[in-house]
mmCIF file of C-alpha atoms in Angstrom:
data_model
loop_
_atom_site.group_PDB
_atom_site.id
_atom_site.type_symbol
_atom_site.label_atom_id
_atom_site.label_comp_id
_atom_site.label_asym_id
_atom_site.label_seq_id
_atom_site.Cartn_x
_atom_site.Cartn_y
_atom_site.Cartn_z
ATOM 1 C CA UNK A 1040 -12.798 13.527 8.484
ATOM 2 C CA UNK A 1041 -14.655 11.399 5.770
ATOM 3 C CA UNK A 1042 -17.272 10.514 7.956
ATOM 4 C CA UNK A 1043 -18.327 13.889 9.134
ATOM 5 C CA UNK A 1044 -17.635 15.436 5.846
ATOM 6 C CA UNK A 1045 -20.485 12.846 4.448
ATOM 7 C CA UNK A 1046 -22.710 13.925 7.280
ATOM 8 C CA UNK A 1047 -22.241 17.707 5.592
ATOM 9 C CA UNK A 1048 -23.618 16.220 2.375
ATOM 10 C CA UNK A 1049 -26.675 18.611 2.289
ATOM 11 C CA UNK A 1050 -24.295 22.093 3.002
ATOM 12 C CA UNK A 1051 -22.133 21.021 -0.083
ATOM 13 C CA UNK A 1052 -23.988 21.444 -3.691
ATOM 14 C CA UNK A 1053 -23.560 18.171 -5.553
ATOM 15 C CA UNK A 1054 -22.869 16.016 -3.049
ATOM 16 C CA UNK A 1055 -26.246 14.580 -1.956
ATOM 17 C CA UNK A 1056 -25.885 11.620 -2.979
ATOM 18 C CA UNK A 1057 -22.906 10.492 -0.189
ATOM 19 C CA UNK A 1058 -23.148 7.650 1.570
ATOM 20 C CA UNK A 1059 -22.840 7.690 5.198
ATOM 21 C CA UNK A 1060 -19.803 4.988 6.716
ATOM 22 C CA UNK A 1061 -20.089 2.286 8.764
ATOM 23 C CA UNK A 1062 -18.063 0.028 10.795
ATOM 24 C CA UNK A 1063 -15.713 -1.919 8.804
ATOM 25 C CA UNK A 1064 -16.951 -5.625 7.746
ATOM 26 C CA UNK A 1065 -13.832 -6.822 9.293
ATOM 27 C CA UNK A 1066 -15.441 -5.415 12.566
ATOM 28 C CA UNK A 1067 -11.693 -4.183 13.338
ATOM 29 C CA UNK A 1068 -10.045 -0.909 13.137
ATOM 30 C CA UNK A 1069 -7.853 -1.050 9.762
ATOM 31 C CA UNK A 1070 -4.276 0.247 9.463
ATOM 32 C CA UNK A 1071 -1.970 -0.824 6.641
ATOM 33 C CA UNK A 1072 -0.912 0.405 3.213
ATOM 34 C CA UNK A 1073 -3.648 -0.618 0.330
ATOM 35 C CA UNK A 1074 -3.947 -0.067 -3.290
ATOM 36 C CA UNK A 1075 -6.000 2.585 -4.878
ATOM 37 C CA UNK A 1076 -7.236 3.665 -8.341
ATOM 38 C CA UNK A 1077 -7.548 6.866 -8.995
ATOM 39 C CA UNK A 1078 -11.152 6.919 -11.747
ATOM 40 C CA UNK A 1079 -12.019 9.485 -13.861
ATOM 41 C CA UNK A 1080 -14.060 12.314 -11.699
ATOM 42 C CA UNK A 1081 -14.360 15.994 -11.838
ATOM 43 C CA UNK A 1082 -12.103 15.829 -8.311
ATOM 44 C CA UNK A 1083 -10.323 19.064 -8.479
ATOM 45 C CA UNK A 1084 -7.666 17.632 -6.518
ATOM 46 C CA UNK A 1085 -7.346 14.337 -8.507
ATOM 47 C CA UNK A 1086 -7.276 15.796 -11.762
ATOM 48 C CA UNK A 1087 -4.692 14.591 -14.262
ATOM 49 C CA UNK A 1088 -4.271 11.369 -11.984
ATOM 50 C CA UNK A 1089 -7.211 8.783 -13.562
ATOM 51 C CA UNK A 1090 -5.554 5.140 -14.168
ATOM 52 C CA UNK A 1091 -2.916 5.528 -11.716
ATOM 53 C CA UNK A 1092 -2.740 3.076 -9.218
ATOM 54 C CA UNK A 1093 -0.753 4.208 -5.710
ATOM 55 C CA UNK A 1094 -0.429 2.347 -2.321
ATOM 56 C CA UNK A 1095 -1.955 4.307 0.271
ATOM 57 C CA UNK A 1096 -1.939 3.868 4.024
ATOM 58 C CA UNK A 1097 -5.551 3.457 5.165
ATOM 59 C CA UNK A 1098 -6.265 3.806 8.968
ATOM 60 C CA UNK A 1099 -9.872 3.544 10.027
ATOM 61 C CA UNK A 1100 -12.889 1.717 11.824
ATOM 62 C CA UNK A 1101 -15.830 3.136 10.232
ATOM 63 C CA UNK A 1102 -14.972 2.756 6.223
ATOM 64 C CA UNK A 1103 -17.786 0.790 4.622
ATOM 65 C CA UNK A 1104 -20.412 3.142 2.681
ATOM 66 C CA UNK A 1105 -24.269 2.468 2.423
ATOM 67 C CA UNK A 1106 -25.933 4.879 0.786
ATOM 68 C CA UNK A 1107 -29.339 5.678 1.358
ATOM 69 C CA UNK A 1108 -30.751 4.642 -1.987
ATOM 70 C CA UNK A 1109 -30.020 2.953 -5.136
ATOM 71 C CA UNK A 1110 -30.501 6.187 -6.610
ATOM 72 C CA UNK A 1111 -27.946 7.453 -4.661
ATOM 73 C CA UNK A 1112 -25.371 5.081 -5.348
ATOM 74 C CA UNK A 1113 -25.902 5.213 -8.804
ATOM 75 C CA UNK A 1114 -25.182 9.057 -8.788
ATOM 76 C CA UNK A 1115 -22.161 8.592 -6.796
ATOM 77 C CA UNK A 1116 -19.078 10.292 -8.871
ATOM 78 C CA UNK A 1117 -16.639 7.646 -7.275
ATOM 79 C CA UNK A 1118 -13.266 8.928 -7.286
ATOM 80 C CA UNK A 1119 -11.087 6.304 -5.847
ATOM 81 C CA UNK A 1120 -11.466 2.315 -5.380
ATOM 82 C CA UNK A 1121 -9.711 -0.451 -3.681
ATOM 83 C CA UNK A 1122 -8.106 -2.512 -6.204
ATOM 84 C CA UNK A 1123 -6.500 -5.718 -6.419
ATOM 85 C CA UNK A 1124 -2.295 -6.767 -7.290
ATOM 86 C CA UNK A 1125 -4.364 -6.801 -11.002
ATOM 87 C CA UNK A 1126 -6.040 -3.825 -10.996
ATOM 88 C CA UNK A 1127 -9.592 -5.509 -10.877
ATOM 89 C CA UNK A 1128 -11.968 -3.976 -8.328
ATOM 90 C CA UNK A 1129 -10.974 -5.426 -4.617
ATOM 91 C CA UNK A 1130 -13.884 -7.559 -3.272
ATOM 92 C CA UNK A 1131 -12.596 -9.064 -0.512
ATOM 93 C CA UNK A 1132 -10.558 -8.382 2.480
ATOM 94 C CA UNK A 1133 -7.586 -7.189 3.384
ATOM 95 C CA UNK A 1134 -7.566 -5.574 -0.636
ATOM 96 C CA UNK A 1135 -10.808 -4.011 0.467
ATOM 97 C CA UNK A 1136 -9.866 -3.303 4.234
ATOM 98 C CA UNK A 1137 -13.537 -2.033 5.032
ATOM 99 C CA UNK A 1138 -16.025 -4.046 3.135
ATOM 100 C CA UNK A 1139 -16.715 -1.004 1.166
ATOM 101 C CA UNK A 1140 -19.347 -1.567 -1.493
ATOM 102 C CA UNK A 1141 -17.921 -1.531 -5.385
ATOM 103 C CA UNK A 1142 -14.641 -0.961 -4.108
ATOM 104 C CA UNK A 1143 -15.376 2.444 -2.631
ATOM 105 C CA UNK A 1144 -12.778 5.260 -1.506
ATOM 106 C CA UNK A 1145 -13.381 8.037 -1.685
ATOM 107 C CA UNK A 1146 -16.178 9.840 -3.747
ATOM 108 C CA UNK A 1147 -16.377 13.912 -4.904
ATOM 109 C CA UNK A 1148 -19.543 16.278 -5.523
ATOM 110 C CA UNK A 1149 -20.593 16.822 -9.049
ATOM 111 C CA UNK A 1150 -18.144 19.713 -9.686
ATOM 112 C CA UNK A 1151 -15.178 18.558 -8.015
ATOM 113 C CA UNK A 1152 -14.964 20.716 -5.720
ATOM 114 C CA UNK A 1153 -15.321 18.563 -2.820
ATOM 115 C CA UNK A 1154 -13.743 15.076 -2.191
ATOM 116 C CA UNK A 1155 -13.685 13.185 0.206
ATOM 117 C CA UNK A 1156 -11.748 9.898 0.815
ATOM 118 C CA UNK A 1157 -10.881 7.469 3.729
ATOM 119 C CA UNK A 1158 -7.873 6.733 3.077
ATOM 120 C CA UNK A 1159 -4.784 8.852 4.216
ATOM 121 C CA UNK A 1160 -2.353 9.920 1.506
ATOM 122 C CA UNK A 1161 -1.109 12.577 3.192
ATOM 123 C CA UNK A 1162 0.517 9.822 5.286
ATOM 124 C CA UNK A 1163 2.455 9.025 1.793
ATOM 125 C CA UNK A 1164 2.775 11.906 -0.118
ATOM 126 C CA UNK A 1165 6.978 11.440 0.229
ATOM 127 C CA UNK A 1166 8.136 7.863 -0.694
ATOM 128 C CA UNK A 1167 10.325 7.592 2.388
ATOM 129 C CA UNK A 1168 7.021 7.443 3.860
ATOM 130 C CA UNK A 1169 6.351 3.953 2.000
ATOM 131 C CA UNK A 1170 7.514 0.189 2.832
ATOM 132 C CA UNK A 1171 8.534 0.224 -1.226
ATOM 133 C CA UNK A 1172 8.250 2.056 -3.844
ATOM 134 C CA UNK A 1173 9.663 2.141 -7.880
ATOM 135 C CA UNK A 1174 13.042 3.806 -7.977
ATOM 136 C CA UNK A 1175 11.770 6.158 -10.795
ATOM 137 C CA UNK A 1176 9.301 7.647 -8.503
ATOM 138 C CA UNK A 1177 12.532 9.683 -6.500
ATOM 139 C CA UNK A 1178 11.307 11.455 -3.461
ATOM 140 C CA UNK A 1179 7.601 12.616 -4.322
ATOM 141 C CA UNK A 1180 4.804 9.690 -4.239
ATOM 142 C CA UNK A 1181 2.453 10.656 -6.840
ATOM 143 C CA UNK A 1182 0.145 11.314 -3.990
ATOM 144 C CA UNK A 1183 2.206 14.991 -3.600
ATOM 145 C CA UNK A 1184 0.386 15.630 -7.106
ATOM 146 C CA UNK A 1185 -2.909 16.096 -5.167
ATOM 147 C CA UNK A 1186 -1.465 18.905 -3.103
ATOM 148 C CA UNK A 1187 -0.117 20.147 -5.766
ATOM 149 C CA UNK A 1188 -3.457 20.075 -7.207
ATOM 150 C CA UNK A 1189 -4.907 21.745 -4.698
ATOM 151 C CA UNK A 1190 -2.537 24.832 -5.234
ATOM 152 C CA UNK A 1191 -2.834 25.159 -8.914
ATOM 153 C CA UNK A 1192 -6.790 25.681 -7.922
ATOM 154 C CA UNK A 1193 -6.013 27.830 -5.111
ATOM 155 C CA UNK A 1194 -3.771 30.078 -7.440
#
């Protein structure tokens, strides 16, 4: 999914500037739940979600981006990152399961129309679906927002 989608980058107006992804620093296929937070992006289907922070199961080899250019990766419109139990960018691993440069996952073209993310949280958009969640979060995960997201566009 996120790999070929960033191998579309030049079909997909604003989106240029994706990295491609590599095999995971770990050198290991990853599979567990991780922290994510969401950053303020034109995503279409992240919108209204900036700040939060939401386990997610990841479940991949090739995660680490390397973009082709500094230029690139300072145009990047980052959308998610790996973060830490404190909310600080995740450097290391497991909080950064891939290696991924500044925390990286997932990224979305210049008008949010496009996003694309390595992670899974269609995995967990129910909270059954999770090891643990807060009590106050009932049956949705806020992941179900991005779907929801989705259709609000759609409509």
């Amino acid at each position: 999914g996120c790999q070929m989608l960033s191998h579309l980058r030049d079909l997909i107006p604003g989106a240029s500037h994706w990295p491609n992804f590599l095999r995971n620093a770990s050198r290991r296929f990853e599979a567990r739940l991780s922290l994510l937070q969401v950053e303020e992006s034109p995503s279409i289907l992240l919108r209204g979600m900036a700040g939060s922070r939401i386990p997610v199961a990841v479940s991949h080899g090739e995660g680490r981006a390397q973009f082709s250019s500094e230029s690139d990766r300072a145009a990047a419109k980052v959308a998610l990152r790996y973060v830490d139990a404190e909310g600080a960018w995740a450097s290391s691993y497991p909080a950064n399961p891939n290696g991924a440069i500044d925390a990286i996952a997932g990224l979305t073209s210049a008008d949010g129309r496009a996003t694309l993310l390595m992670p899974h949280p269609e995995r967990v958009f129910r909270t059954v679906q999770m090891s643990w969640h807060p009590p106050e979060w009932g049956e949705a995960s806020p992941w179900l927002r991005m779907f929801r997201n989705a259709r609000v566009w759609v409509d």
